[in-house]
C-alpha cells in the first residue's frame, strides 16, 4: 500500500455511500453534542447523555461491521444479528450504569483493528500494515482538524477585532464540535483502504518507526524486564507477596512487551537484542503474569473489586489468553490477540458480570461486613460509630464511602440500599462518626480523635439576630443576610469572623489543648458546652457551637482542617 497516496486522496461521495449508517451516527453525535452544549434536552438529561454515548460508541462499532461484511455476501443474517446487538447495547447504555461502558468504548476501538480480517485467511503482516496505515490516517486527520480549528479561530478573532462581528465567536464551541465529531471521523473514514492485501513477505517499515522501536522501545522493555525480575527475586527471598500497586506497573510492562512482539512478528531484519526478546517472548512473560495475578489478589483481598481493579483482571486474562494461544498455535497471532481483548472488554461491559455490577456487589459486601464487625449496622440501618476504630478500619471505610460517592449513579444506589439521602462523602463519614483516612495519610495521623454525638443538641436563639450552619475547610466564605454579608474563614487553627466593623478571632489551638488536657474522648449532651464559645465586641456578640472537627498532625502540631458548627450572631 502506498500510504501517502491514500492519505492525499480527497473526500468523495464514495465514502458516504460506503459507510451510510456510520454517517447517520456521526451526524446524530454532532446534533446531540450541540444539544448538550446548549442544555437542550429532547429526553431526560440523564437519558440524553446516555443516548449521546450510544451514538459515539456506534461510530467505530458500525465501521467495524462494514469492514467485516465488505466484499462478502451481505446476508440478512448479518443484518439481523447486528441489529439485535445494537438494540442490546442501547438498552444497556440507557438502563445500566455508565461506569462499565469505558470498557465498551475501548472494545469498539479494538474492533476496528481486526474486523476486516475476521473471516479471512490473513497473516500478521497484513493486519500490522492495516493498523499502521490506520495510525497514519488518525494522525493525518488529527493534524488536519487541528489546523482547521486554529485557522477558524484566527478568522473569527480577526472578524471580531476588525469589524466587531461576533456571530461566529458566539458559536465557536459549536464549530469546534462540528470539527471534532464530523470532520475528524470523516477524514479517518475516507482514508480506510478498500483492498486489504495479504503479504507473504515482510512489509516495509518506515525508517523513523524502525528507529523508535529498535533504539527506544526495545531497550526500555529490556531494562524494564531486568528491573522487574530483580524485584521478583527480592520478594521471593523475603517471602513477601507483591505490593498491590505493582499490578499497574506490571500491566504497563506487559502491554509494552506485547506491542513490541507485534512489531517483531512482521520484521525480518533484527539485531541481537530484538532476536533475544523475540525468541524468549513466552519465557519472559511467565513470571510477570504470575506476579501480576498475585498483586491483583493482594489488592482485591485488601480493598475488594472496583472498576480499575476489574480492568486489571481483564488485562490479566488477556495476557493469559495470549500466552495460551501462542503455545497452542506455536506462533504469535495479532488477530487472535486483538479478538481476545475485544471479547473480554465486551464481557466486562455488557454481561451480567460487568465491571459495575461486580464492583458494586464487592464493595457493598465489604462495607456491610466492616459495619457489622464494629456495631455500625442494624436491620440495614446505619449507626454512628462509638468505638475507637483502628487506622486500617478507617482507611477501608473511607475508601468504600469514597467509591460510592464519586458518581451520582453510585450515590443513588448507596442511598437506596440503606434508605438514606447523603449528598457527599463528608456527610456519610460524619453520620458514621468516622474520620477520613487513607494509606497516604498514615504518617500524618491525628493525635486527637474524639467521638461526636451532638446531632440532637438544640440551643435557644432568643436575643440573636440570625443563626448560620457552618462547614469550613480552610477556605473563606461569605455569609449573606438582609442584603448584607460578612466573611468567615478557617486559617492557621483559628476562625476569623469579620462582622461589619468587628473582627472576631476564635483560637482553636487553645481549645484543642484544653480538650486534650481534660482527656475528653466523646462529646454528647452532657459535655457539649466544652465546645461552646461566646465572644463579645462592642454591641455585637457571637456564640459558636462546634459540632464536629477533624485534625491532622503537621510539624508535630495538631491542625484543624475541617469544622462543622452553628453560629449565633447578635449585631
Coordinates of C-alpha atoms in Angstrom, one line a residue:
X1 CA 0.0 0.0 0.0
X2 CA 1.2 3.5 -0.8
X3 CA 0.1 5.2 2.5
X4 CA 1.0 8.7 1.2
X5 CA -1.2 8.4 -1.9
X6 CA -4.1 7.1 0.1
X7 CA -3.8 9.9 2.7
X8 CA -3.8 12.6 -0.1
X9 CA -7.0 11.2 -1.7
X10 CA -9.8 13.8 -1.4
X11 CA -13.0 13.1 0.4
X12 CA -15.6 11.8 -2.2
X13 CA -19.2 10.8 -2.1
X14 CA -17.9 7.1 -2.2
X15 CA -17.1 7.3 1.5
X16 CA -20.7 8.3 2.3
X17 CA -22.0 5.5 0.2
X18 CA -19.6 3.1 1.7
X19 CA -20.5 3.9 5.4
X20 CA -24.1 5.3 5.3
X21 CA -25.2 4.1 8.8
X22 CA -21.9 5.3 10.3
X23 CA -22.5 8.8 8.9
X24 CA -26.0 8.7 10.5
X25 CA -24.3 8.1 13.9
X26 CA -21.8 10.8 13.1
X27 CA -24.4 13.4 12.4
X28 CA -26.5 12.3 15.4
X29 CA -23.5 12.6 17.6
X30 CA -22.9 16.2 16.4
X31 CA -26.6 17.2 16.9
X32 CA -26.8 15.7 20.4
X33 CA -23.4 17.2 21.4
X34 CA -24.7 20.6 20.4
X35 CA -27.9 20.0 22.4
X36 CA -25.7 19.1 25.4
X37 CA -23.6 22.2 24.9
X38 CA -26.7 24.4 24.9
X39 CA -28.6 22.4 27.6
X40 CA -31.4 21.5 25.1
X41 CA -33.0 18.3 26.3
X42 CA -35.1 16.1 23.9
X43 CA -35.2 13.4 26.6
X44 CA -34.5 13.5 30.3
X45 CA -31.0 14.9 31.0
X46 CA -29.5 11.5 32.1
X47 CA -31.2 9.6 29.2
X48 CA -30.0 12.1 26.6
X49 CA -26.4 11.8 27.9
X50 CA -26.6 8.0 27.5
X51 CA -28.1 8.3 24.0
X52 CA -25.2 10.6 23.0
X53 CA -22.8 8.0 24.4
X54 CA -24.6 5.3 22.3
X55 CA -24.1 7.3 19.1
X56 CA -20.4 7.8 19.9
X57 CA -19.8 4.1 20.5
X58 CA -21.8 3.1 17.4
X59 CA -19.4 5.0 15.1
X60 CA -16.4 2.6 15.5
X61 CA -18.7 -0.4 16.0
X62 CA -20.6 0.0 12.8
X63 CA -17.4 0.9 10.9
X64 CA -16.1 -2.4 12.0
X65 CA -19.3 -4.1 10.9
X66 CA -18.8 -2.6 7.4
X67 CA -15.2 -3.7 7.3
X68 CA -16.3 -7.2 8.4
X69 CA -19.1 -7.6 5.8
X70 CA -17.4 -5.8 2.9
X71 CA -16.9 -7.9 -0.2
X72 CA -18.9 -10.7 1.4
X73 CA -22.5 -11.6 0.7
X74 CA -24.4 -9.2 2.9
X75 CA -26.9 -11.7 4.1
X76 CA -29.9 -11.0 6.2
X77 CA -28.3 -13.0 9.0
X78 CA -25.6 -10.3 9.4
X79 CA -28.1 -7.5 9.4
X80 CA -30.4 -9.3 11.9
X81 CA -27.5 -10.1 14.2
X82 CA -26.0 -6.6 14.3
X83 CA -29.5 -5.0 14.7
X84 CA -30.2 -7.2 17.8
X85 CA -26.7 -6.4 19.1
X86 CA -27.2 -2.7 18.6
X87 CA -30.5 -2.8 20.5
X88 CA -28.9 -4.7 23.4
X89 CA -26.1 -2.1 23.6
X90 CA -28.6 0.7 23.5
X91 CA -30.7 -1.0 26.3
X92 CA -27.6 -1.5 28.5
X93 CA -26.4 2.1 28.0
X94 CA -29.8 3.6 28.9
X95 CA -30.7 1.4 31.8
X96 CA -27.3 0.5 33.3
X97 CA -24.5 2.4 34.9
X98 CA -22.2 4.2 32.5
X99 CA -19.1 3.2 34.5
X100 CA -18.8 -0.1 32.7
X101 CA -19.0 1.5 29.3
X102 CA -15.5 2.7 29.3
X103 CA -14.8 -0.9 28.5
X104 CA -17.4 -0.9 25.7
X105 CA -15.9 2.2 24.1
X106 CA -12.4 0.6 24.2
X107 CA -13.9 -2.6 22.8
X108 CA -15.4 -0.6 19.9
X109 CA -11.9 0.9 19.1
X110 CA -10.3 -2.5 19.3
X111 CA -12.8 -4.0 16.9
X112 CA -11.5 -1.7 14.2
X113 CA -8.1 -3.4 14.4
X114 CA -9.1 -6.8 13.3
X115 CA -12.7 -6.9 12.0
X116 CA -11.6 -6.6 8.3
X117 CA -9.7 -9.9 8.7
X118 CA -12.0 -11.8 10.9
X119 CA -13.2 -14.4 8.4
X120 CA -10.2 -14.2 6.1
X121 CA -7.0 -16.2 5.9
X122 CA -4.7 -13.3 6.9
X123 CA -1.2 -13.2 8.3
X124 CA 0.4 -10.8 10.8
X125 CA 1.9 -8.7 8.0
X126 CA -1.5 -7.7 6.5
X127 CA -3.0 -6.9 9.9
X128 CA 0.0 -4.9 11.0
X129 CA 0.1 -2.9 7.8
X130 CA -3.6 -2.2 8.0
X131 CA -3.3 -0.9 11.6
X132 CA -0.1 1.0 10.8
X133 CA -2.0 2.7 7.9
X134 CA -4.8 3.4 10.4
X135 CA -2.4 5.1 12.7
X136 CA -1.1 7.3 9.9
X137 CA -4.7 8.1 9.0
X138 CA -5.7 9.1 12.5
X139 CA -2.5 11.3 12.8
X140 CA -3.3 13.0 9.5
X141 CA -7.0 13.6 10.4
X142 CA -6.0 15.0 13.8
X143 CA -3.4 17.3 12.3
X144 CA -5.8 18.5 9.6
X145 CA -8.6 19.1 12.2
X146 CA -6.3 21.0 14.5
X147 CA -5.1 23.2 11.6
X148 CA -8.7 23.8 10.6
X149 CA -9.7 24.7 14.1
X150 CA -6.8 27.1 14.6
X151 CA -7.5 28.7 11.2
X152 CA -11.1 29.3 12.1
X153 CA -10.1 30.7 15.4
X154 CA -7.8 33.2 13.7
X155 CA -10.5 34.2 11.2
X156 CA -13.2 34.6 13.9
X157 CA -10.8 36.7 16.1
X158 CA -10.0 38.9 13.1
X159 CA -13.6 39.5 12.3
X160 CA -14.4 40.4 15.9
X161 CA -11.4 42.7 16.2
X162 CA -11.6 44.5 12.8
X163 CA -15.4 44.6 12.3
X164 CA -16.9 43.8 15.8
X165 CA -18.6 40.9 14.1
X166 CA -19.2 38.4 16.9
X167 CA -21.7 35.9 15.5
X168 CA -19.1 33.2 14.8
X169 CA -17.3 34.0 18.0
X170 CA -20.6 33.3 19.9
X171 CA -20.9 29.9 18.2
X172 CA -17.2 28.9 18.2
X173 CA -17.9 25.9 20.5
X174 CA -20.4 24.5 18.1
X175 CA -17.9 24.9 15.2
X176 CA -15.3 23.0 17.3
X177 CA -17.9 20.3 18.0
X178 CA -18.5 20.0 14.2
X179 CA -14.8 19.6 13.5
X180 CA -14.3 17.0 16.3
X181 CA -17.5 15.0 15.7
X182 CA -17.9 15.3 11.9
X183 CA -14.8 16.4 10.1
X184 CA -12.3 14.3 12.2
X185 CA -14.1 10.9 11.8
X186 CA -14.9 11.7 8.2
X187 CA -11.2 12.2 7.4
X188 CA -10.4 8.9 9.0
X189 CA -13.2 7.0 7.2
X190 CA -12.1 8.5 3.8
X191 CA -8.6 7.0 4.2
X192 CA -9.6 3.5 5.1
X193 CA -8.5 1.4 2.1
X194 CA -10.8 -0.9 0.2
X195 CA -8.2 -3.5 -0.5
X196 CA -6.5 -5.5 2.3
X197 CA -3.6 -7.3 0.7
X198 CA -2.3 -10.5 2.3
X199 CA 1.5 -10.0 2.4
X200 CA 3.7 -13.1 2.1
X201 CA 6.9 -11.3 2.7
X202 CA 7.9 -8.8 5.4
X203 CA 6.4 -5.3 4.8
X204 CA 8.4 -2.1 4.5
X205 CA 8.5 -0.2 7.8
X206 CA 9.2 3.5 7.8
X207 CA 12.7 4.3 8.9
X208 CA 11.5 6.7 11.7
X209 CA 9.3 3.9 13.2
X210 CA 12.2 1.4 13.0
X211 CA 14.4 3.8 14.9
X212 CA 11.6 4.3 17.5
X213 CA 11.2 0.6 18.0
X214 CA 14.8 -0.6 17.8
X215 CA 16.6 2.3 19.6
X216 CA 14.0 3.4 22.1
X217 CA 11.2 0.9 22.9
X218 CA 13.3 -2.2 22.8
X219 CA 16.0 -1.0 25.3
X220 CA 13.2 0.3 27.5
X221 CA 11.4 -3.0 27.6
X222 CA 14.7 -4.8 28.2
X223 CA 15.7 -2.6 31.1
X224 CA 12.1 -2.8 32.4
X225 CA 12.4 -6.6 32.3
X226 CA 15.6 -6.6 34.3
X227 CA 14.2 -4.3 37.0
X228 CA 11.0 -6.4 37.4
X229 CA 12.9 -9.7 37.6
X230 CA 15.2 -8.2 40.2
X231 CA 12.1 -7.2 42.2
X232 CA 10.6 -10.7 41.8
X233 CA 13.9 -12.2 43.1
X234 CA 13.8 -9.8 46.1
X235 CA 10.3 -10.7 47.2
X236 CA 10.9 -14.4 46.7
X237 CA 13.9 -14.3 49.1
X238 CA 12.0 -12.1 51.6
X239 CA 8.9 -14.4 51.4
X240 CA 6.7 -11.4 50.6
X241 CA 3.7 -11.0 48.4
X242 CA 4.0 -8.4 45.7
X243 CA 2.5 -5.0 46.6
X244 CA -0.9 -4.3 45.2
X245 CA 0.3 -1.1 43.5
X246 CA 2.7 -3.3 41.4
X247 CA -0.2 -4.6 39.4
X248 CA -0.4 -1.5 37.2
X249 CA 3.4 -1.3 36.7
X250 CA 3.5 -5.0 35.6
X251 CA 0.5 -4.5 33.3
X252 CA 2.1 -1.5 31.6
X253 CA 5.2 -3.6 31.1
X254 CA 3.3 -6.5 29.6
X255 CA 1.4 -4.2 27.2
X256 CA 4.7 -2.7 26.0
X257 CA 6.1 -6.2 25.6
X258 CA 3.1 -7.3 23.5
X259 CA 3.3 -4.1 21.4
X260 CA 7.0 -4.9 20.8
X261 CA 6.1 -8.6 19.9
X262 CA 3.6 -7.3 17.3
X263 CA 6.3 -5.4 15.7
X264 CA 8.8 -8.3 15.9
X265 CA 6.3 -10.6 14.3
X266 CA 6.5 -8.6 11.0
X267 CA 10.1 -7.5 10.8
X268 CA 12.7 -9.8 9.3
X269 CA 15.9 -7.8 10.0
X270 CA 16.5 -7.9 13.7
X271 CA 19.6 -7.0 15.8
X272 CA 20.8 -9.2 18.6
X273 CA 18.6 -7.7 21.3
X274 CA 15.5 -7.9 19.1
X275 CA 16.3 -11.6 18.3
X276 CA 16.7 -12.5 22.0
X277 CA 13.4 -10.8 23.0
X278 CA 11.6 -12.4 20.1
X279 CA 12.7 -15.9 20.8
X280 CA 12.2 -15.7 24.5
X281 CA 8.9 -13.8 24.5
X282 CA 6.8 -16.5 26.2
X283 CA 9.5 -17.3 28.8
X284 CA 9.8 -13.6 29.6
X285 CA 6.0 -13.4 30.2
X286 CA 5.8 -16.3 32.7
X287 CA 7.0 -14.5 35.9
X288 CA 5.4 -11.1 35.2
X289 CA 2.0 -12.7 34.5
X290 CA 2.3 -14.9 37.7
X291 CA 3.2 -12.0 39.9
X292 CA 0.6 -9.8 38.3
X293 CA -2.0 -12.4 39.4
X294 CA -0.6 -12.3 43.0
X295 CA -0.5 -8.5 43.0
X296 CA -4.2 -8.3 41.9
X297 CA -5.2 -10.9 44.5
X298 CA -3.4 -8.9 47.2
X299 CA -5.2 -5.6 46.3
X300 CA -8.6 -7.2 46.0
X301 CA -8.1 -9.1 49.3
X302 CA -7.4 -5.7 51.0
X303 CA -10.0 -3.5 49.3
X304 CA -12.3 -5.6 47.2
X305 CA -13.1 -5.1 43.5
X306 CA -13.5 -1.7 41.8
X307 CA -13.7 -0.8 38.1
X308 CA -10.0 -0.2 37.9
X309 CA -9.2 -3.5 39.6
X310 CA -11.7 -5.2 37.3
X311 CA -9.7 -3.7 34.4
X312 CA -6.6 -5.3 35.8
X313 CA -8.4 -8.6 35.9
X314 CA -9.4 -8.2 32.2
X315 CA -5.7 -7.4 31.4
X316 CA -4.5 -10.4 33.4
X317 CA -6.9 -12.7 31.5
X318 CA -5.8 -11.1 28.2
X319 CA -2.2 -11.8 29.0
X320 CA -3.1 -15.4 29.9
X321 CA -5.0 -15.9 26.7
X322 CA -2.1 -14.6 24.6
X323 CA 0.2 -17.0 26.4
X324 CA -2.1 -19.9 25.8
X325 CA -2.9 -19.1 22.1
X326 CA 0.7 -18.6 21.3
X327 CA 1.6 -22.0 22.8
X328 CA -1.3 -23.7 21.0
X329 CA -0.7 -22.1 17.6
X330 CA 3.1 -22.2 18.0
X331 CA 3.3 -18.6 16.8
X332 CA 2.1 -15.2 17.9
X333 CA -1.1 -14.1 16.1
X334 CA -2.0 -10.4 16.1
X335 CA -5.6 -11.1 15.1
X336 CA -6.2 -13.5 17.9
X337 CA -4.6 -11.1 20.4
X338 CA -7.0 -8.3 19.4
X339 CA -10.0 -10.5 19.2
X340 CA -9.5 -12.0 22.7
X341 CA -9.1 -8.5 24.2
X342 CA -12.3 -7.4 22.4
X343 CA -14.2 -10.4 23.7
X344 CA -13.1 -9.7 27.3
X345 CA -14.0 -6.0 27.1
X346 CA -17.4 -6.8 25.7
X347 CA -18.0 -9.2 28.6
X348 CA -16.8 -6.5 31.0
X349 CA -19.4 -4.1 29.7
X350 CA -22.5 -6.0 28.6
X351 CA -22.6 -9.2 30.6
X352 CA -24.5 -9.6 33.9
X353 CA -21.0 -9.8 35.4
X354 CA -19.9 -6.5 34.0
X355 CA -17.4 -4.2 35.8
X356 CA -20.1 -2.1 37.6
X357 CA -22.2 -4.9 38.9
X358 CA -19.3 -7.0 40.2
X359 CA -17.6 -3.9 41.7
X360 CA -20.7 -2.6 43.4
X361 CA -21.6 -6.0 44.9
X362 CA -18.0 -6.4 46.2
X363 CA -17.8 -3.0 47.8
X364 CA -21.3 -3.2 49.4
X365 CA -20.5 -6.6 50.8
X366 CA -17.2 -5.4 52.3
X367 CA -18.9 -2.3 53.7
X368 CA -21.6 -4.4 55.5
X369 CA -19.1 -6.8 57.0
X370 CA -17.0 -3.9 58.4
X371 CA -20.1 -2.1 59.8
X372 CA -21.4 -5.3 61.4
X373 CA -18.0 -6.0 63.0
X374 CA -18.0 -2.6 64.6
X375 CA -21.7 -2.5 65.5
X376 CA -22.5 0.3 63.0
X377 CA -25.3 -1.5 61.1
X378 CA -28.5 -2.9 62.5
X379 CA -31.5 -4.0 60.4
X380 CA -29.9 -2.4 57.4
X381 CA -29.8 0.9 59.2
X382 CA -26.5 2.8 59.5
X383 CA -25.4 3.7 63.1
X384 CA -22.9 6.1 64.4
X385 CA -19.6 4.7 65.5
X386 CA -19.0 4.5 69.2
X387 CA -15.6 2.8 69.2
X388 CA -12.0 3.8 68.7
X389 CA -11.6 2.4 65.2
X390 CA -8.2 1.3 64.1
X391 CA -6.4 3.2 61.3
X392 CA -6.8 0.3 58.8
X393 CA -10.6 0.1 59.5
X394 CA -11.0 3.8 58.9
X395 CA -9.0 3.5 55.7
X396 CA -11.3 0.8 54.5
X397 CA -14.5 2.6 55.5
X398 CA -13.2 5.8 53.9
X399 CA -12.3 4.1 50.6
X400 CA -15.7 2.4 50.3
X401 CA -17.6 5.6 51.1
X402 CA -15.4 7.5 48.6
X403 CA -16.2 4.8 46.0
X404 CA -20.0 5.1 46.5
X405 CA -20.0 8.9 46.4
X406 CA -17.7 9.6 43.4
X407 CA -20.6 9.4 40.8
X408 CA -24.3 10.2 41.0
X409 CA -25.3 6.7 40.0
X410 CA -23.3 5.0 42.8
X411 CA -24.6 7.6 45.3
X412 CA -28.2 6.8 44.3
X413 CA -27.5 3.1 44.7
X414 CA -26.0 3.7 48.1
X415 CA -28.8 5.9 49.3
X416 CA -31.5 3.4 48.0
X417 CA -29.7 0.5 49.6
X418 CA -29.5 2.0 53.1
X419 CA -32.6 4.2 52.7
X420 CA -30.6 7.4 53.3
X421 CA -30.1 10.8 51.5
X422 CA -26.4 11.6 51.7
X423 CA -25.1 14.2 49.3
X424 CA -21.3 13.6 49.6
X425 CA -18.6 11.7 51.3
X426 CA -18.2 14.1 54.2
X427 CA -21.9 13.7 55.1
X428 CA -21.6 9.9 55.2
X429 CA -18.5 9.8 57.3
X430 CA -19.9 12.5 59.6
X431 CA -23.0 10.5 60.1
X432 CA -21.0 7.3 60.8
X433 CA -18.7 9.3 63.1
X434 CA -15.6 8.1 61.2
X435 CA -12.6 10.3 60.5
X436 CA -11.4 10.1 56.9
X437 CA -8.1 8.2 56.5
X438 CA -6.1 6.9 53.6
X439 CA -2.8 5.0 53.2
X440 CA -1.0 8.2 52.3
X441 CA -2.2 9.9 55.5
X442 CA -0.7 7.2 57.8
X443 CA 2.3 9.3 58.7
X444 CA 0.2 12.4 59.4
X445 CA -2.4 10.7 61.6
X446 CA -4.5 12.6 64.0
X447 CA -3.3 12.8 67.6
X448 CA -6.7 13.8 68.9
X449 CA -9.7 11.9 67.6
X450 CA -12.8 12.3 69.8
X451 CA -16.2 10.8 69.1
X452 CA -19.0 13.3 68.3
X453 CA -22.6 12.6 69.3
X454 CA -24.0 16.1 69.0
X455 CA -26.7 15.7 66.3
X456 CA -29.5 16.1 68.8
X457 CA -28.3 19.3 70.6
X458 CA -30.5 22.4 70.2
X459 CA -29.8 25.9 71.6
X460 CA -32.2 28.8 72.2
X461 CA -32.0 31.6 69.6
X462 CA -33.6 34.3 71.7
X463 CA -31.6 37.6 71.7
X464 CA -29.7 36.7 68.4
X465 CA -30.5 38.2 65.0
X466 CA -29.7 35.2 63.0
X467 CA -28.2 31.6 63.1
X468 CA -25.9 30.1 60.5
X469 CA -24.8 26.5 59.9
X470 CA -21.1 26.4 59.1
X471 CA -19.0 23.9 57.1
X472 CA -15.4 25.2 56.9
X473 CA -12.4 23.6 55.3
X474 CA -9.5 26.1 55.1
X475 CA -11.5 28.4 52.8
X476 CA -13.1 31.9 53.1
X477 CA -16.9 32.0 52.9
X478 CA -19.3 34.9 52.6
X479 CA -22.5 34.7 54.6
X480 CA -25.4 36.7 53.3
X481 CA -28.2 38.2 55.5
X482 CA -30.6 41.1 55.0
X483 CA -28.9 42.1 51.7
X484 CA -25.6 42.3 53.6
X485 CA -22.8 39.9 54.1
X486 CA -19.8 39.0 56.3
X487 CA -16.8 36.8 55.8
X488 CA -15.7 33.8 57.8
X489 CA -12.5 31.8 57.4
X490 CA -10.7 28.8 58.9
X491 CA -7.0 29.5 58.8
X492 CA -4.0 28.5 61.0
X493 CA -6.1 26.9 63.7
X494 CA -8.2 30.0 64.0
X495 CA -11.7 31.0 62.9
X496 CA -11.9 34.6 61.7
X497 CA -15.4 36.2 61.6
X498 CA -15.4 39.7 60.0
X499 CA -18.8 41.0 61.2
X500 CA -19.1 44.5 59.8
X501 CA -16.7 46.6 61.9
X502 CA -15.9 43.9 64.4
X503 CA -13.3 41.1 63.7
X504 CA -13.8 38.1 65.9
X505 CA -11.0 35.6 66.3
X506 CA -11.6 32.1 67.7
X507 CA -8.4 30.4 68.8
X508 CA -8.9 26.7 68.0
X509 CA -5.4 25.7 69.1
X510 CA -6.1 26.8 72.6
X511 CA -9.4 24.9 72.5
X512 CA -7.6 21.7 71.4
X513 CA -5.1 21.9 74.2
X514 CA -7.8 22.4 76.7
X515 CA -9.8 19.4 75.4
X516 CA -6.7 17.1 75.4
X517 CA -5.8 18.1 78.9
X518 CA -9.3 17.1 80.1
X519 CA -8.9 13.8 78.0
X520 CA -12.4 14.1 76.6
X521 CA -13.0 11.2 74.3
X522 CA -16.6 11.7 73.5
X523 CA -18.8 14.8 73.2
X524 CA -22.5 14.5 73.9
X525 CA -25.4 16.3 75.6
X526 CA -23.6 16.2 79.0
X527 CA -20.4 18.0 78.0
X528 CA -21.3 19.8 74.7
X529 CA -20.6 23.2 76.5
X530 CA -16.9 22.4 76.2
X531 CA -17.3 23.2 72.5
X532 CA -19.4 26.3 73.1
X533 CA -17.6 29.6 72.6
X534 CA -19.1 33.0 73.3
X535 CA -17.4 36.4 72.4
X536 CA -18.5 40.0 72.7
X537 CA -17.2 43.1 70.9
X538 CA -18.9 46.4 71.4
X539 CA -22.6 45.8 70.7
X540 CA -22.0 42.6 68.8
X541 CA -21.9 39.1 70.1
X542 CA -21.2 35.7 68.6
X543 CA -21.9 32.2 70.0
X544 CA -20.3 29.3 68.3
X545 CA -21.2 25.6 69.0
X546 CA -18.7 23.3 67.3
X547 CA -20.4 20.0 66.4
X548 CA -17.6 18.3 64.6
X549 CA -14.0 18.8 63.7
X550 CA -11.1 16.9 62.1
X551 CA -7.4 17.4 62.6
X552 CA -4.1 16.3 61.2
X553 CA -0.6 16.2 62.6
X554 CA 1.6 18.8 60.8
X555 CA 5.1 19.7 62.1
X556 CA 4.3 17.9 65.3
X557 CA 1.3 20.2 65.8
X558 CA -2.4 19.4 65.7
X559 CA -4.1 21.4 62.9
X560 CA -7.9 21.5 62.4
X561 CA -8.6 21.0 58.7
X562 CA -12.4 20.8 58.8
X563 CA -15.1 22.1 61.1
X564 CA -18.9 22.0 61.4
X565 CA -20.6 24.4 63.7
X566 CA -23.6 26.5 64.4
X567 CA -23.0 30.3 64.6
X568 CA -25.4 32.6 66.5
X569 CA -24.9 36.3 65.7
X570 CA -26.2 39.4 67.5
X571 CA -25.3 42.7 65.7

